[in-house]
Amino acid sequence: MTGDRRAVGRLLSLVERGGAEAEQIAELTHAASRDAHVIGITGAPGAGKSTMVARLVAESTSRGNSPAVLAVDPSSPLTGGAILGDRVRMAEIDTTAFIRSVATRGHAGGLALAVPGGARVLAASGFDPVVIETVGVGQVEVDITAAADTTVVVVTPGMGDAVQANKAGLLEVADVFVVNKADRPGADDTRRDLELMLELSHVTGQGNADFRPSIVMVNSLDGTGVDEVAARIEAHRAYLEHSGRLHARRCRRVRFELASRAGLRFERDLETILGSPTMAAVIDDVAAGTATPAAGLDALAASLAERP
Ligand SMILES: Nc1nc2c(ncn2[C@@H]2O[C@H](COP(=O)(O)OP(=O)(O)OP(=O)(O)O)[C@@H](O)[C@H]2O)c(=O)[nH]1
Ligand SMILES: [Mg+2]
């Protein structure tokens, strides 16, 4: 088993690096990865996501599954060297789950590809569910989680935390809410805030019309409530399957991935074309005032359209 894990780890490294090998791996893992349940876990920095995920995968293992975790580390000054700490903490709780960190640094937009690619490798290797932990701060991170089959948003008690999550766009993507650190004062207020916001989104039609996200109170330090989180996640998966919405989610995922890939390819092509002799002449003319910027743009668009 550890040998297999090393192989999986190597595949993940190749996917993270991107390029031709990553493409080949994507081809190979595509068909085999479709059955695994992809669960996104997001929330503010320090909300207790990793602690909760560790409990959740332990619960999942005890239910007979083989979970894997992709922890996306934003590599921000906020968390510093949290990756290792996370891994140690998670490993203390569940020694059988496969846990892998993906650092944001050095990905320059490629994160949006490395994560679904990594999830596919894990799924094709027989892991199910695949849990993706991301900090819900930037749009990319939120998008990645929204590209999961089931998204869990973790909030904590505290002044207006649920409101903050709402502002960050996290509430819209939630299928399950976890009020983590429920051992702390104010947890019931947070729950009420969430209920209110859910109520409002129903009234205004923003929420999902036929699935109402549940709210689970959790203490990840002792594990209270985590079995309920697992049950809610499974209920959501069942709902996706019999409502036919699983396919719709997968389509959304594909759209997101295609858009990311197209963006990367476009940027690369743009760089190449801007450096071509034809464009160098056009740029000269615009700089010298003998051509307008609009004419320059037309020339650029024409070159872009002609590329293979
Ligand atoms: N009181 C209390 N503390 C908790 C609970 N869950 C996590 N913590 C603590 O909160 C801190 C942050 O936990 P993490 O699991 O690292 O949080 P995270 O959301 O993964 O953090 P980042 O990945 O850095 O965004 C740690 O000190 C945990 O021990 C809980 O349910 N109750
Ligand atoms: Mg974490």
Short mmCIF file of C-alpha atoms and ligand atoms in Angstrom, two decimals:
data_model
loop_
_atom_site.label_atom_id
_atom_site.label_comp_id
_atom_site.label_asym_id
_atom_site.label_seq_id
_atom_site.Cartn_x
_atom_site.Cartn_y
_atom_site.Cartn_z
CA MET A 1 0.00 0.00 0.00
CA THR A 2 2.78 2.47 0.85
CA GLY A 3 4.38 1.66 -2.51
CA ASP A 4 1.13 2.57 -4.22
CA ARG A 5 0.98 5.74 -2.23
CA ARG A 6 4.40 6.74 -3.37
CA ALA A 7 3.30 6.24 -6.97
CA VAL A 8 0.21 8.35 -6.35
CA GLY A 9 2.41 11.01 -4.80
CA ARG A 10 4.65 11.05 -7.86
CA LEU A 11 1.67 11.42 -10.18
CA LEU A 12 0.42 14.32 -8.08
CA SER A 13 3.79 16.03 -8.33
CA LEU A 14 3.68 15.75 -12.12
CA VAL A 15 0.17 17.17 -12.20
CA GLU A 16 1.24 20.07 -10.02
CA ARG A 17 4.13 20.85 -12.31
CA GLY A 18 1.79 21.10 -15.29
CA GLY A 19 2.91 20.75 -18.91
CA ALA A 20 2.82 17.78 -21.25
CA GLU A 21 3.07 15.08 -18.58
CA ALA A 22 0.18 16.61 -16.66
CA GLU A 23 -1.86 16.54 -19.86
CA GLN A 24 -1.10 12.85 -20.35
CA ILE A 25 -2.06 12.04 -16.80
CA ALA A 26 -5.30 13.98 -17.25
CA GLU A 27 -6.09 11.83 -20.30
CA LEU A 28 -5.37 8.62 -18.43
CA THR A 29 -7.24 9.41 -15.25
CA HIS A 30 -10.30 11.06 -16.74
CA ALA A 31 -12.53 8.03 -17.28
CA ALA A 32 -11.48 6.21 -14.12
CA SER A 33 -12.15 9.13 -11.81
CA ARG A 34 -15.82 9.75 -12.39
CA ASP A 35 -17.36 7.81 -9.55
CA ALA A 36 -15.58 9.39 -6.60
CA HIS A 37 -17.40 11.94 -4.53
CA VAL A 38 -15.48 15.23 -4.48
CA ILE A 39 -16.09 17.22 -1.31
CA GLY A 40 -14.93 20.81 -0.99
CA ILE A 41 -14.31 22.27 2.46
CA THR A 42 -13.86 26.01 2.75
CA GLY A 43 -14.01 28.79 5.30
CA ALA A 44 -12.00 31.64 6.76
CA PRO A 45 -8.34 31.15 7.77
CA GLY A 46 -8.16 29.40 11.12
CA ALA A 47 -11.82 28.34 11.15
CA GLY A 48 -10.70 24.83 12.03
CA LYS A 49 -11.07 23.32 8.56
CA SER A 50 -8.06 21.01 8.82
CA THR A 51 -9.02 19.81 12.28
CA MET A 52 -12.56 19.15 11.07
CA VAL A 53 -11.33 17.43 7.90
CA ALA A 54 -9.12 15.13 9.95
CA ARG A 55 -12.16 14.12 12.00
CA LEU A 56 -14.25 13.77 8.91
CA VAL A 57 -11.84 11.46 7.12
CA ALA A 58 -11.54 9.34 10.27
CA GLU A 59 -15.32 9.08 10.27
CA SER A 60 -15.29 8.27 6.58
CA THR A 61 -12.69 5.53 7.08
CA SER A 62 -14.76 4.03 9.88
CA ARG A 63 -17.68 3.91 7.43
CA GLY A 64 -15.59 1.73 5.17
CA ASN A 65 -14.42 4.38 2.68
CA SER A 66 -10.90 5.24 1.52
CA PRO A 67 -10.71 9.02 1.75
CA ALA A 68 -7.95 11.26 0.44
CA VAL A 69 -7.36 14.92 1.21
CA LEU A 70 -5.94 17.67 -0.98
CA ALA A 71 -5.17 20.61 1.27
CA VAL A 72 -4.67 23.74 -0.78
CA ASP A 73 -2.35 25.99 1.13
CA PRO A 74 -2.64 29.59 0.12
CA SER A 75 1.05 30.06 1.09
CA SER A 76 0.12 33.41 2.44
CA PRO A 77 1.87 35.13 5.31
CA LEU A 78 -1.37 34.35 7.14
CA THR A 79 -0.67 30.67 7.47
CA GLY A 80 3.08 30.54 6.95
CA GLY A 81 4.26 27.00 7.42
CA ALA A 82 0.86 25.63 8.29
CA ILE A 83 1.02 22.81 5.77
CA LEU A 84 3.27 20.63 7.82
CA GLY A 85 1.40 21.39 11.01
CA ASP A 86 -1.85 20.45 9.31
CA ARG A 87 -0.46 17.21 8.10
CA VAL A 88 0.89 16.24 11.46
CA ARG A 89 -2.38 17.15 13.12
CA MET A 90 -4.41 15.25 10.57
CA ALA A 91 -2.16 12.24 10.73
CA GLU A 92 -2.58 12.08 14.49
CA ILE A 93 -6.29 11.61 14.03
CA ASP A 94 -6.33 9.31 11.04
CA THR A 95 -3.23 7.40 10.02
CA THR A 96 -4.78 5.68 7.03
CA ALA A 97 -6.12 8.57 4.98
CA PHE A 98 -4.01 9.91 2.14
CA ILE A 99 -3.18 13.57 2.79
CA ARG A 100 -1.49 15.86 0.34
CA SER A 101 -0.83 19.58 0.39
CA VAL A 102 -0.78 21.69 -2.74
CA ALA A 103 0.98 25.00 -2.37
CA THR A 104 -0.43 27.97 -4.19
CA ARG A 105 2.94 29.60 -4.58
CA GLY A 106 4.46 29.09 -7.98
CA HIS A 107 1.20 28.12 -9.58
CA ALA A 108 0.32 31.50 -11.06
CA GLY A 109 -3.19 30.63 -12.13
CA GLY A 110 -2.30 27.00 -12.53
CA LEU A 111 -3.81 26.21 -9.16
CA ALA A 112 -7.18 26.08 -10.81
CA LEU A 113 -5.81 23.21 -12.90
CA ALA A 114 -3.60 21.51 -10.35
CA VAL A 115 -6.50 20.97 -7.98
CA PRO A 116 -9.01 19.27 -10.29
CA GLY A 117 -6.11 17.37 -11.88
CA GLY A 118 -4.95 16.20 -8.46
CA ALA A 119 -8.46 15.25 -7.44
CA ARG A 120 -8.74 13.16 -10.58
CA VAL A 121 -5.49 11.32 -9.87
CA LEU A 122 -6.70 10.50 -6.37
CA ALA A 123 -10.10 9.35 -7.58
CA ALA A 124 -8.60 7.23 -10.35
CA SER A 125 -6.28 5.67 -7.75
CA GLY A 126 -9.28 4.38 -5.87
CA PHE A 127 -9.71 7.05 -3.22
CA ASP A 128 -13.29 7.99 -2.48
CA PRO A 129 -14.25 10.52 -1.24
CA VAL A 130 -11.69 13.10 -2.31
CA VAL A 131 -11.74 16.03 0.09
CA ILE A 132 -10.38 19.39 -1.03
CA GLU A 133 -9.63 21.92 1.70
CA THR A 134 -9.21 25.54 0.61
CA VAL A 135 -9.25 28.82 2.46
CA GLY A 136 -12.23 30.82 1.29
CA VAL A 137 -10.52 34.13 0.63
CA GLY A 138 -9.96 34.77 -3.05
CA GLN A 139 -12.30 34.06 -5.92
CA VAL A 140 -10.09 31.27 -7.23
CA GLU A 141 -10.23 29.44 -3.94
CA VAL A 142 -13.98 29.84 -3.76
CA ASP A 143 -14.31 28.64 -7.36
CA ILE A 144 -12.24 25.56 -6.66
CA THR A 145 -14.52 24.57 -3.85
CA ALA A 146 -17.60 25.38 -5.86
CA ALA A 147 -16.30 22.95 -8.45
CA ALA A 148 -16.72 20.07 -5.96
CA ASP A 149 -19.80 17.85 -5.92
CA THR A 150 -20.60 18.84 -2.35
CA THR A 151 -19.34 21.98 -0.65
CA VAL A 152 -19.06 22.40 3.11
CA VAL A 153 -18.62 25.92 4.45
CA VAL A 154 -17.06 26.17 7.90
CA VAL A 155 -17.85 29.20 10.03
CA THR A 156 -17.05 29.89 13.66
CA PRO A 157 -18.76 31.75 16.47
CA GLY A 158 -17.71 35.35 16.66
CA MET A 159 -19.00 38.76 15.89
CA GLY A 160 -20.55 38.63 12.44
CA ASP A 161 -18.47 35.72 11.14
CA ALA A 162 -21.39 34.29 9.25
CA VAL A 163 -22.01 37.72 7.80
CA GLN A 164 -18.37 37.89 6.68
CA ALA A 165 -18.69 34.52 5.01
CA ASN A 166 -21.76 35.80 3.24
CA LYS A 167 -19.84 38.80 1.94
CA ALA A 168 -17.05 36.56 0.66
CA GLY A 169 -19.62 34.69 -1.42
CA LEU A 170 -19.19 31.50 0.59
CA LEU A 171 -22.81 31.08 1.58
CA GLU A 172 -23.95 30.81 -2.00
CA VAL A 173 -21.78 27.77 -2.59
CA ALA A 174 -22.66 25.91 0.62
CA ASP A 175 -24.49 22.58 0.59
CA VAL A 176 -23.69 21.94 4.24
CA PHE A 177 -22.81 24.49 6.90
CA VAL A 178 -20.58 23.65 9.81
CA VAL A 179 -20.57 25.94 12.80
CA ASN A 180 -17.20 24.78 14.09
CA LYS A 181 -15.81 25.63 17.53
CA ALA A 182 -19.34 25.16 18.82
CA ASP A 183 -17.74 24.74 22.23
CA ARG A 184 -17.18 28.48 22.20
CA PRO A 185 -19.67 31.14 23.26
CA GLY A 186 -21.86 32.62 20.56
CA ALA A 187 -22.28 29.41 18.53
CA ASP A 188 -26.06 29.58 18.73
CA ASP A 189 -26.01 33.19 17.51
CA THR A 190 -23.95 32.13 14.52
CA ARG A 191 -26.42 29.40 13.78
CA ARG A 192 -29.26 31.89 13.94
CA ASP A 193 -27.39 34.28 11.62
CA LEU A 194 -26.97 31.47 9.11
CA GLU A 195 -30.62 30.46 9.35
CA LEU A 196 -31.65 34.03 8.76
CA MET A 197 -29.40 34.39 5.74
CA LEU A 198 -30.65 31.11 4.31
CA GLU A 199 -34.21 32.28 4.83
CA LEU A 200 -33.43 35.51 3.00
CA SER A 201 -31.75 33.79 0.09
CA HIS A 202 -34.86 31.61 -0.30
CA VAL A 203 -37.09 34.64 -0.34
CA THR A 204 -34.95 36.40 -2.92
CA GLY A 205 -34.56 33.22 -4.96
CA GLN A 206 -30.76 33.18 -4.73
CA GLY A 207 -30.64 29.87 -2.91
CA ASN A 208 -31.15 26.44 -4.39
CA ALA A 209 -34.89 26.01 -4.74
CA ASP A 210 -35.12 22.29 -3.99
CA PHE A 211 -32.25 21.63 -1.61
CA ARG A 212 -31.94 23.39 1.66
CA PRO A 213 -28.45 23.31 3.15
CA SER A 214 -28.30 21.97 6.68
CA ILE A 215 -26.42 23.52 9.57
CA VAL A 216 -24.37 21.28 11.84
CA MET A 217 -22.82 22.32 15.14
CA VAL A 218 -19.36 20.81 15.52
CA ASN A 219 -16.57 20.65 18.05
CA SER A 220 -13.62 19.38 16.04
CA LEU A 221 -11.42 19.13 19.11
CA ASP A 222 -13.43 16.22 20.49
CA GLY A 223 -15.27 15.26 17.31
CA THR A 224 -18.80 16.10 18.44
CA GLY A 225 -21.11 16.53 15.46
CA VAL A 226 -18.72 15.17 12.84
CA ASP A 227 -20.82 12.02 12.30
CA GLU A 228 -23.70 14.35 11.51
CA VAL A 229 -21.53 16.26 8.99
CA ALA A 230 -20.67 12.96 7.29
CA ALA A 231 -24.35 12.02 7.19
CA ARG A 232 -25.33 15.38 5.69
CA ILE A 233 -22.64 15.12 3.05
CA GLU A 234 -23.88 11.66 2.10
CA ALA A 235 -27.45 12.91 2.01
CA HIS A 236 -26.39 15.67 -0.36
CA ARG A 237 -24.63 13.20 -2.60
CA ALA A 238 -27.76 11.05 -2.68
CA TYR A 239 -29.84 14.10 -3.52
CA LEU A 240 -27.48 14.99 -6.39
CA GLU A 241 -27.80 11.50 -7.77
CA HIS A 242 -31.53 11.04 -7.73
CA SER A 243 -32.34 14.60 -8.76
CA GLY A 244 -30.03 14.37 -11.76
CA ARG A 245 -28.08 17.35 -10.50
CA LEU A 246 -24.82 15.46 -10.19
CA HIS A 247 -24.43 15.74 -13.91
CA ALA A 248 -25.16 19.48 -13.78
CA ARG A 249 -22.46 19.90 -11.13
CA ARG A 250 -19.99 17.94 -13.18
CA CYS A 251 -20.80 20.13 -16.17
CA ARG A 252 -20.09 23.18 -14.04
CA ARG A 253 -16.80 21.62 -13.03
CA VAL A 254 -15.85 20.97 -16.64
CA ARG A 255 -16.82 24.53 -17.61
CA PHE A 256 -14.64 25.89 -14.85
CA GLU A 257 -11.71 23.72 -15.82
CA LEU A 258 -12.04 24.53 -19.51
CA ALA A 259 -12.18 28.23 -18.73
CA SER A 260 -9.02 27.95 -16.60
CA ARG A 261 -7.20 26.03 -19.28
CA ALA A 262 -8.32 28.40 -22.00
CA GLY A 263 -7.16 31.35 -19.89
CA LEU A 264 -3.71 29.84 -19.43
CA ARG A 265 -3.38 28.94 -23.07
CA PHE A 266 -4.55 32.37 -24.13
CA GLU A 267 -2.02 34.09 -21.88
CA ARG A 268 0.76 31.97 -23.30
CA ASP A 269 -0.28 32.66 -26.89
CA LEU A 270 -0.64 36.35 -26.16
CA GLU A 271 2.92 36.52 -24.85
CA THR A 272 4.24 34.73 -27.93
CA ILE A 273 2.35 36.91 -30.38
CA LEU A 274 3.27 40.14 -28.61
CA GLY A 275 6.89 39.09 -29.04
CA SER A 276 6.57 38.30 -32.76
CA PRO A 277 8.27 40.49 -35.43
CA THR A 278 4.87 41.43 -36.93
CA MET A 279 3.60 42.71 -33.62
CA ALA A 280 6.93 44.39 -32.83
CA ALA A 281 6.44 46.53 -35.96
CA VAL A 282 2.84 47.35 -35.01
CA ILE A 283 3.91 48.26 -31.47
CA ASP A 284 6.62 50.54 -32.92
CA ASP A 285 4.04 52.33 -35.05
CA VAL A 286 1.64 52.85 -32.15
CA ALA A 287 4.45 54.13 -29.93
CA ALA A 288 5.64 56.49 -32.70
CA GLY A 289 2.12 57.80 -33.21
CA THR A 290 1.83 56.60 -36.81
CA ALA A 291 -0.82 54.04 -35.85
CA THR A 292 -3.63 54.23 -33.30
CA PRO A 293 -3.96 51.85 -30.34
CA ALA A 294 -7.21 50.63 -31.92
CA ALA A 295 -5.32 49.67 -35.08
CA GLY A 296 -2.76 47.93 -32.89
CA LEU A 297 -5.53 45.96 -31.20
CA ASP A 298 -6.98 44.96 -34.56
CA ALA A 299 -3.58 43.67 -35.66
CA LEU A 300 -3.22 41.75 -32.42
CA ALA A 301 -6.71 40.25 -32.73
CA ALA A 302 -5.94 39.21 -36.31
CA SER A 303 -2.72 37.47 -35.22
CA LEU A 304 -4.55 35.73 -32.39
CA ALA A 305 -7.24 34.50 -34.74
CA GLU A 306 -4.63 33.08 -37.12
CA ARG A 307 -2.76 31.05 -34.55
CA PRO A 308 -3.08 27.27 -34.84
N1 LIG B 1 -12.12 25.50 20.55
C1 LIG B 1 -11.99 24.92 19.37
N2 LIG B 1 -10.87 25.08 18.68
C2 LIG B 1 -10.76 24.47 17.49
C3 LIG B 1 -11.80 23.67 16.95
N3 LIG B 1 -11.43 23.23 15.73
C4 LIG B 1 -10.19 23.71 15.52
N4 LIG B 1 -9.78 24.45 16.56
C5 LIG B 1 -8.48 25.14 16.70
O1 LIG B 1 -8.43 26.22 15.78
C6 LIG B 1 -7.09 26.41 15.30
C7 LIG B 1 -7.05 26.39 13.79
O2 LIG B 1 -7.38 25.11 13.36
P1 LIG B 1 -7.05 24.58 11.90
O3 LIG B 1 -7.72 23.24 11.75
O4 LIG B 1 -5.61 24.65 11.59
O5 LIG B 1 -7.81 25.68 11.03
P2 LIG B 1 -7.82 25.86 9.45
O6 LIG B 1 -9.15 26.43 9.10
O7 LIG B 1 -7.44 24.61 8.76
O8 LIG B 1 -6.69 26.94 9.26
P3 LIG B 1 -5.97 27.39 7.88
O9 LIG B 1 -5.78 26.17 7.03
O10 LIG B 1 -4.70 28.01 8.34
O11 LIG B 1 -6.91 28.38 7.26
C8 LIG B 1 -6.26 25.30 15.93
O12 LIG B 1 -5.61 25.81 17.05
C9 LIG B 1 -7.30 24.26 16.32
O13 LIG B 1 -6.90 23.48 17.42
C10 LIG B 1 -13.00 23.52 17.73
O14 LIG B 1 -13.97 22.88 17.34
N5 LIG B 1 -13.02 24.17 18.93
MG MG B 2 -5.97 24.22 7.26
#
